[in-house]
XYZ file of C-alpha atoms in Angstrom:
218
model
C 26.734 41.165 -9.165
C 26.564 40.154 -5.487
C 27.831 36.655 -6.183
C 31.122 38.075 -7.469
C 31.865 40.094 -4.334
C 34.762 39.001 -2.137
C 33.255 37.467 1.008
C 36.557 36.464 2.645
C 36.977 37.904 6.142
C 39.257 40.929 6.305
C 42.763 40.391 7.669
C 43.248 41.268 11.338
C 43.996 44.909 12.001
C 47.136 46.330 13.564
C 45.670 46.292 17.077
C 44.631 42.647 16.813
C 48.044 41.635 15.448
C 49.777 43.463 18.290
C 47.589 41.711 20.859
C 48.331 38.332 19.277
C 52.072 39.032 19.345
C 51.876 39.974 23.025
C 49.924 36.822 23.879
C 52.366 34.638 21.923
C 55.331 36.291 23.646
C 53.803 35.721 27.085
C 53.014 32.109 26.218
C 56.526 31.489 24.924
C 58.075 33.058 28.027
C 55.812 31.024 30.311
C 56.667 27.723 28.648
C 60.387 28.506 28.643
C 60.279 29.253 32.374
C 58.100 26.245 33.214
C 60.516 23.950 31.378
C 63.699 25.496 32.746
C 62.774 26.006 36.408
C 59.511 24.158 36.984
C 55.863 25.207 37.064
C 55.628 25.646 40.823
C 58.787 27.740 40.987
C 57.647 30.161 38.284
C 55.612 33.245 39.129
C 53.346 35.385 36.999
C 55.628 38.331 37.747
C 58.589 36.457 36.223
C 56.618 35.634 33.087
C 55.484 39.235 32.680
C 58.985 40.566 33.335
C 60.428 38.286 30.662
C 58.241 40.083 28.102
C 58.679 43.493 29.754
C 54.983 43.918 30.508
C 53.016 44.289 33.729
C 51.298 41.554 35.708
C 48.034 43.241 34.774
C 48.848 42.743 31.100
C 49.469 39.035 31.702
C 46.004 38.651 33.220
C 44.441 40.270 30.172
C 45.482 37.213 28.183
C 45.504 34.373 30.709
C 43.426 33.689 33.811
C 46.534 32.385 35.548
C 49.603 30.167 35.269
C 47.549 27.027 34.679
C 45.848 28.468 31.613
C 49.209 29.527 30.176
C 50.711 26.095 30.898
C 47.907 24.328 29.022
C 47.448 26.846 26.206
C 49.491 24.859 23.679
C 47.507 21.751 24.506
C 44.307 23.700 23.907
C 45.678 24.778 20.534
C 46.434 21.216 19.430
C 43.075 19.926 20.687
C 41.250 22.571 18.664
C 43.126 21.446 15.546
C 42.209 17.817 16.240
C 38.510 18.595 16.720
C 38.490 20.506 13.430
C 40.274 17.596 11.737
C 37.626 15.127 12.949
C 34.851 17.378 11.659
C 36.572 17.540 8.275
C 36.924 13.779 7.757
C 34.896 12.319 4.830
C 31.472 11.129 6.021
C 31.944 7.612 4.592
C 34.774 6.798 7.027
C 33.788 4.623 10.010
C 34.110 6.480 13.334
C 37.333 4.847 14.561
C 38.957 5.296 11.160
C 37.950 8.956 11.102
C 39.518 9.477 14.527
C 42.686 7.647 13.508
C 43.129 9.541 10.269
C 42.319 12.871 11.937
C 45.091 12.515 14.486
C 47.709 11.094 12.117
C 47.058 13.258 9.062
C 46.851 16.410 11.143
C 50.327 16.055 12.642
C 52.000 18.431 10.193
C 49.472 21.249 10.599
C 49.557 20.865 14.386
C 53.350 21.105 14.299
C 53.140 24.266 12.206
C 50.610 25.828 14.575
C 52.827 25.110 17.576
C 55.980 26.263 15.769
C 54.355 29.644 15.140
C 54.424 30.219 18.906
C 57.252 28.113 20.365
C 59.834 25.641 19.036
C 58.297 22.169 18.794
C 61.018 20.740 21.046
C 59.968 23.159 23.797
C 56.343 22.143 23.326
C 57.309 18.480 23.694
C 59.271 19.171 26.870
C 56.231 20.921 28.290
C 54.493 17.534 28.180
C 56.943 16.273 30.795
C 56.274 19.295 32.969
C 52.531 18.586 32.822
C 53.024 14.908 33.644
C 55.274 15.657 36.610
C 53.158 18.473 38.090
C 50.060 17.144 39.936
C 47.960 20.284 39.516
C 48.678 20.422 35.779
C 48.125 16.699 35.287
C 44.750 16.947 37.011
C 43.773 19.885 34.797
C 45.051 18.037 31.726
C 42.906 14.975 32.519
C 39.866 17.160 33.253
C 40.232 18.899 29.908
C 40.712 15.533 28.204
C 37.348 14.388 29.579
C 35.729 17.565 28.242
C 37.343 16.976 24.855
C 35.961 13.423 24.808
C 32.462 14.826 25.177
C 33.059 17.261 22.332
C 34.434 14.574 20.020
C 31.616 12.173 20.924
C 29.189 14.880 19.871
C 31.002 15.343 16.558
C 30.962 11.587 15.898
C 27.289 11.326 16.838
C 26.431 14.153 14.455
C 28.417 12.488 11.649
C 26.532 9.234 12.168
C 23.112 10.800 12.754
C 22.909 9.492 16.325
C 21.837 10.874 19.684
C 24.758 10.278 22.087
C 22.387 10.408 25.054
C 20.455 7.367 23.828
C 23.106 5.562 21.766
C 26.297 4.742 23.719
C 28.470 3.992 20.677
C 29.892 7.504 20.080
C 31.080 7.807 23.686
C 32.382 4.233 23.726
C 34.370 4.725 20.509
C 35.860 7.978 21.765
C 36.649 6.420 25.161
C 38.606 3.629 23.483
C 40.421 6.069 21.225
C 41.257 8.392 24.125
C 42.553 5.495 26.207
C 44.907 4.511 23.397
C 46.123 8.089 23.077
C 46.722 8.294 26.825
C 48.712 5.041 26.848
C 50.685 6.254 23.828
C 51.414 9.592 25.475
C 52.706 7.981 28.665
C 54.825 5.449 26.791
C 56.258 8.136 24.522
C 57.447 10.126 27.518
C 59.662 7.145 28.413
C 61.108 6.761 24.918
C 64.634 7.841 24.024
C 63.406 9.388 20.767
C 61.597 12.322 22.329
C 60.354 13.917 19.102
C 57.217 14.681 17.137
C 58.147 11.953 14.658
C 58.550 9.556 17.553
C 55.093 10.122 18.994
C 53.579 10.015 15.491
C 55.102 6.589 14.839
C 54.115 5.292 18.288
C 50.552 6.586 17.910
C 50.196 4.894 14.537
C 51.519 1.606 15.895
C 49.286 1.629 18.952
C 46.153 2.579 17.033
C 46.833 -0.303 14.644
C 46.598 -2.642 17.649
C 43.124 -1.548 18.764
C 41.253 -4.170 16.727
C 43.554 -7.103 17.560
C 43.687 -6.104 21.243
C 39.905 -5.893 21.600
C 38.809 -8.744 19.354
C 41.815 -11.006 18.824
C 42.953 -14.090 20.697
C 46.086 -13.130 22.656
C 47.180 -16.679 23.411
C 50.163 -17.986 21.481
C 49.798 -21.634 22.575
């Protein structure tokens, strides 16, 4: 009879749901303030006051302003890592990375939308890019993510990333393309999720020709 028992995890209890709502409210308030008045001009007290909680409550959920400013990024990165792990094992590494980022756009948008409007999330990108302390933290986290993804790719391919450089090289190329795409997108007039999706697809399509093709036209 054991095989017929429901093994799905129980839904979160009332206390857990309340804590999640408080965290989401603090995150939403933080992003709204960062976008409207700048990261450096926003205090923890202002964020807490916007949700009508104490500073102590804020620090129960976030170590500080930086963690709150990068929380949405952490959310999207977690979705991407899961998407890479879920790709079919027959896909070559670069194809798995490409399909993971492009096919996961909708679910990432839904995850963000459950906390803040997507437009606000996109505007937060500009805040990160224009704030040195946040940009430095963003790039540091990106390097950590590269290591995680390289490990996922190595596991998929049955390789040891410490003795075979290919997983790290593939992820480095992919990450460089994503960084170039991100910076170019911030300059585009169409500042939207659809816009960055289209730009990402176009730039990833150029990886092979850029690395292996002859650029000369004459």
